[in-house]
PDB file of C-alpha atoms and ligand atoms in Angstrom:
ATOM      1  CA  MET B  14    -200.489 109.872 -28.952  1.00  0.00           C
ATOM      2  CA  ILE B  15    -204.021 109.001 -29.872  1.00  0.00           C
ATOM      3  CA  GLU B  16    -206.772 110.124 -27.411  1.00  0.00           C
ATOM      4  CA  LEU B  17    -209.873 107.975 -27.249  1.00  0.00           C
ATOM      5  CA  ASN B  18    -213.122 108.487 -25.291  1.00  0.00           C
ATOM      6  CA  THR B  19    -214.746 105.117 -25.119  1.00  0.00           C
ATOM      7  CA  ARG B  20    -218.523 105.144 -24.641  1.00  0.00           C
ATOM      8  CA  LYS B  21    -219.222 101.505 -23.524  1.00  0.00           C
ATOM      9  CA  GLU B  22    -218.025  98.923 -20.972  1.00  0.00           C
ATOM     10  CA  VAL B  23    -216.654  96.820 -23.844  1.00  0.00           C
ATOM     11  CA  GLU B  24    -215.939  98.438 -27.178  1.00  0.00           C
ATOM     12  CA  VAL B  25    -213.619  97.847 -30.082  1.00  0.00           C
ATOM     13  CA  ILE B  26    -212.308 100.875 -32.003  1.00  0.00           C
ATOM     14  CA  ASP B  27    -210.568 100.595 -35.277  1.00  0.00           C
ATOM     15  CA  VAL B  28    -207.519 102.963 -34.890  1.00  0.00           C
ATOM     16  CA  THR B  29    -205.855 102.191 -38.282  1.00  0.00           C
ATOM     17  CA  PHE B  30    -206.794 105.585 -39.636  1.00  0.00           C
ATOM     18  CA  TYR B  31    -205.215 107.416 -36.680  1.00  0.00           C
ATOM     19  CA  VAL B  32    -202.026 105.470 -36.935  1.00  0.00           C
ATOM     20  CA  GLU B  33    -201.842 106.119 -40.732  1.00  0.00           C
ATOM     21  CA  LYS B  34    -202.365 109.885 -40.003  1.00  0.00           C
ATOM     22  CA  ALA B  35    -199.502 109.886 -37.529  1.00  0.00           C
ATOM     23  CA  ILE B  36    -197.229 108.212 -40.237  1.00  0.00           C
ATOM     24  CA  GLU B  37    -198.342 110.859 -42.771  1.00  0.00           C
ATOM     25  CA  GLU B  38    -197.466 113.680 -40.434  1.00  0.00           C
ATOM     26  CA  SER B  39    -194.132 112.289 -39.640  1.00  0.00           C
ATOM     27  CA  SER B  40    -190.891 112.581 -41.685  1.00  0.00           C
ATOM     28  CA  ILE B  41    -190.438 108.773 -41.742  1.00  0.00           C
ATOM     29  CA  GLU B  42    -190.544 106.840 -45.007  1.00  0.00           C
ATOM     30  CA  GLN B  43    -189.624 103.478 -43.822  1.00  0.00           C
ATOM     31  CA  GLY B  44    -189.079 101.608 -40.568  1.00  0.00           C
ATOM     32  CA  ILE B  45    -191.322 100.195 -37.981  1.00  0.00           C
ATOM     33  CA  CYS B  46    -194.389 101.535 -36.150  1.00  0.00           C
ATOM     34  CA  LEU B  47    -195.259 100.653 -32.513  1.00  0.00           C
ATOM     35  CA  ILE B  48    -198.923 100.982 -31.343  1.00  0.00           C
ATOM     36  CA  TYR B  49    -199.061 100.721 -27.550  1.00  0.00           C
ATOM     37  CA  THR B  50    -201.933 101.182 -25.088  1.00  0.00           C
ATOM     38  CA  LEU B  51    -201.058 102.955 -21.851  1.00  0.00           C
ATOM     39  CA  HIS B  52    -203.733 101.063 -19.883  1.00  0.00           C
ATOM     40  CA  THR B  53    -204.058  97.885 -17.902  1.00  0.00           C
ATOM     41  CA  THR B  54    -207.672  97.104 -18.880  1.00  0.00           C
ATOM     42  CA  THR B  55    -207.350  97.601 -22.651  1.00  0.00           C
ATOM     43  CA  GLY B  56    -205.927  95.583 -25.505  1.00  0.00           C
ATOM     44  CA  ILE B  57    -204.366  96.130 -29.018  1.00  0.00           C
ATOM     45  CA  VAL B  58    -204.947  93.456 -31.679  1.00  0.00           C
ATOM     46  CA  VAL B  59    -204.419  93.311 -35.365  1.00  0.00           C
ATOM     47  CA  ASN B  60    -207.254  91.451 -37.053  1.00  0.00           C
ATOM     48  CA  GLU B  61    -210.318  91.889 -39.284  1.00  0.00           C
ATOM     49  CA  ALA B  62    -212.810  94.475 -38.182  1.00  0.00           C
ATOM     50  CA  GLU B  63    -215.960  92.546 -39.356  1.00  0.00           C
ATOM     51  CA  PRO B  64    -218.688  93.234 -36.719  1.00  0.00           C
ATOM     52  CA  GLY B  65    -219.434  89.566 -36.153  1.00  0.00           C
ATOM     53  CA  LEU B  66    -215.835  88.671 -35.660  1.00  0.00           C
ATOM     54  CA  ILE B  67    -215.418  91.551 -33.121  1.00  0.00           C
ATOM     55  CA  ARG B  68    -218.437  90.175 -31.091  1.00  0.00           C
ATOM     56  CA  ASP B  69    -216.870  86.731 -31.293  1.00  0.00           C
ATOM     57  CA  MET B  70    -213.555  87.993 -29.876  1.00  0.00           C
ATOM     58  CA  THR B  71    -215.140  89.941 -26.999  1.00  0.00           C
ATOM     59  CA  SER B  72    -217.346  86.887 -26.250  1.00  0.00           C
ATOM     60  CA  LEU B  73    -214.376  84.657 -26.341  1.00  0.00           C
ATOM     61  CA  VAL B  74    -212.326  86.750 -23.788  1.00  0.00           C
ATOM     62  CA  ALA B  75    -215.420  87.150 -21.659  1.00  0.00           C
ATOM     63  CA  SER B  76    -215.766  83.393 -21.442  1.00  0.00           C
ATOM     64  CA  LEU B  77    -212.118  82.966 -20.639  1.00  0.00           C
ATOM     65  CA  ALA B  78    -212.107  85.494 -17.878  1.00  0.00           C
ATOM     66  CA  PRO B  79    -215.701  86.093 -16.745  1.00  0.00           C
ATOM     67  CA  LYS B  80    -216.655  88.936 -14.604  1.00  0.00           C
ATOM     68  CA  GLY B  81    -216.851  88.279 -10.774  1.00  0.00           C
ATOM     69  CA  ALA B  82    -215.315  84.839 -10.870  1.00  0.00           C
ATOM     70  CA  GLY B  83    -213.802  85.299  -7.325  1.00  0.00           C
ATOM     71  CA  TYR B  84    -210.592  87.153  -8.375  1.00  0.00           C
ATOM     72  CA  LEU B  85    -208.436  88.539  -5.592  1.00  0.00           C
ATOM     73  CA  HIS B  86    -208.200  91.953  -7.441  1.00  0.00           C
ATOM     74  CA  ASP B  87    -211.850  92.394  -7.378  1.00  0.00           C
ATOM     75  CA  ARG B  88    -211.318  93.911  -3.873  1.00  0.00           C
ATOM     76  CA  PHE B  89    -210.051  97.002  -5.729  1.00  0.00           C
ATOM     77  CA  GLY B  90    -212.979  98.167  -8.012  1.00  0.00           C
ATOM     78  CA  GLY B  91    -214.218  94.869  -9.235  1.00  0.00           C
ATOM     79  CA  ASN B  92    -212.470  94.950 -12.630  1.00  0.00           C
ATOM     80  CA  ALA B  93    -210.178  91.982 -12.438  1.00  0.00           C
ATOM     81  CA  HIS B  94    -211.810  90.389 -15.333  1.00  0.00           C
ATOM     82  CA  ALA B  95    -210.956  93.369 -17.525  1.00  0.00           C
ATOM     83  CA  HIS B  96    -207.203  93.147 -16.558  1.00  0.00           C
ATOM     84  CA  LEU B  97    -207.087  89.464 -17.252  1.00  0.00           C
ATOM     85  CA  GLN B  98    -208.814  89.787 -20.564  1.00  0.00           C
ATOM     86  CA  ALA B  99    -206.389  92.565 -21.458  1.00  0.00           C
ATOM     87  CA  MET B 100    -203.526  90.226 -20.768  1.00  0.00           C
ATOM     88  CA  LEU B 101    -204.988  87.630 -23.044  1.00  0.00           C
ATOM     89  CA  LEU B 102    -205.193  90.182 -25.932  1.00  0.00           C
ATOM     90  CA  GLY B 103    -201.818  91.954 -25.400  1.00  0.00           C
ATOM     91  CA  ASN B 104    -201.171  95.634 -25.248  1.00  0.00           C
ATOM     92  CA  SER B 105    -199.191  96.527 -28.396  1.00  0.00           C
ATOM     93  CA  ALA B 106    -198.586  95.811 -32.036  1.00  0.00           C
ATOM     94  CA  VAL B 107    -195.464  96.336 -34.247  1.00  0.00           C
ATOM     95  CA  ILE B 108    -196.163  96.908 -37.902  1.00  0.00           C
ATOM     96  CA  PRO B 109    -193.611  97.518 -40.707  1.00  0.00           C
ATOM     97  CA  VAL B 110    -193.799 100.915 -42.702  1.00  0.00           C
ATOM     98  CA  GLU B 111    -192.625 100.999 -46.342  1.00  0.00           C
ATOM     99  CA  GLY B 112    -193.031 104.133 -48.510  1.00  0.00           C
ATOM    100  CA  LYS B 113    -194.916 105.953 -45.739  1.00  0.00           C
ATOM    101  CA  ARG B 114    -197.579 103.220 -45.559  1.00  0.00           C
ATOM    102  CA  LEU B 115    -198.259 100.410 -42.992  1.00  0.00           C
ATOM    103  CA  ILE B 116    -197.713  97.036 -44.321  1.00  0.00           C
ATOM    104  CA  LEU B 117    -201.078  95.438 -43.579  1.00  0.00           C
ATOM    105  CA  GLY B 118    -202.764  92.532 -45.266  1.00  0.00           C
ATOM    106  CA  THR B 119    -206.145  93.104 -47.038  1.00  0.00           C
ATOM    107  CA  TRP B 120    -208.211  92.379 -43.890  1.00  0.00           C
ATOM    108  CA  GLN B 121    -205.855  93.489 -41.297  1.00  0.00           C
ATOM    109  CA  LYS B 122    -206.833  96.487 -39.018  1.00  0.00           C
ATOM    110  CA  ILE B 123    -205.400  97.854 -35.844  1.00  0.00           C
ATOM    111  CA  LEU B 124    -208.044  97.399 -33.139  1.00  0.00           C
ATOM    112  CA  PHE B 125    -208.127  99.016 -29.699  1.00  0.00           C
ATOM    113  CA  VAL B 126    -210.128  97.026 -27.307  1.00  0.00           C
ATOM    114  CA  GLU B 127    -211.741  98.611 -24.348  1.00  0.00           C
ATOM    115  CA  LEU B 128    -212.551  96.208 -21.536  1.00  0.00           C
ATOM    116  CA  ASP B 129    -213.451  98.499 -18.555  1.00  0.00           C
ATOM    117  CA  GLY B 130    -215.027 101.589 -20.116  1.00  0.00           C
ATOM    118  CA  PRO B 131    -216.268 104.109 -20.634  1.00  0.00           C
ATOM    119  CA  ARG B 132    -213.077 105.986 -20.097  1.00  0.00           C
ATOM    120  CA  LYS B 133    -210.577 108.413 -21.548  1.00  0.00           C
ATOM    121  CA  ARG B 134    -207.791 106.282 -23.022  1.00  0.00           C
ATOM    122  CA  TRP B 135    -204.390 106.964 -24.638  1.00  0.00           C
ATOM    123  CA  VAL B 136    -202.611 105.013 -27.358  1.00  0.00           C
ATOM    124  CA  CYS B 137    -198.920 105.800 -28.031  1.00  0.00           C
ATOM    125  CA  VAL B 138    -197.706 105.614 -31.674  1.00  0.00           C
ATOM    126  CA  LYS B 139    -193.986 105.508 -32.002  1.00  0.00           C
ATOM    127  CA  LEU B 140    -192.247 105.442 -35.394  1.00  0.00           C
ATOM    128  CA  ILE B 141    -188.669 104.272 -35.807  1.00  0.00           C
ATOM    129  CA  GLU B 142    -186.806 104.929 -38.973  1.00  0.00           C
ATOM    130  CA  GLU B 143    -184.860 102.266 -40.754  1.00  0.00           C
TER     131      GLU B 143
HETATM  132 ZN1  LIG C 203    -208.053  97.125 -11.323  1.00  0.00          ZN
END
């Protein structure tokens, strides 16, 4: 389990290093790795961690599900936009592991996306041996 303390309302954290560490500390050489967020207002995506692209991504989801657009769930804390944005991004990634390493392309990083911070967050990393 990875514990994250987000510091902003919307924040993207590259968690690739933490996942690699979990694989190193395990006894698994090859198989698959599940990265799964335990929250309903966060996302997990695999993509490039270039700062401009990260801002483009958060702008896109904000435009698709803008804050305060008359959602029914806003009666319970006003965070419906964050739930809907999280649904658009997805809440997990599955990545192959070979020779104790994640199979990632040159620009692929595992990104945790906070959409209703700042909060304490948990990301589950589960390894399954082949
Ligand atoms: Zn809510």
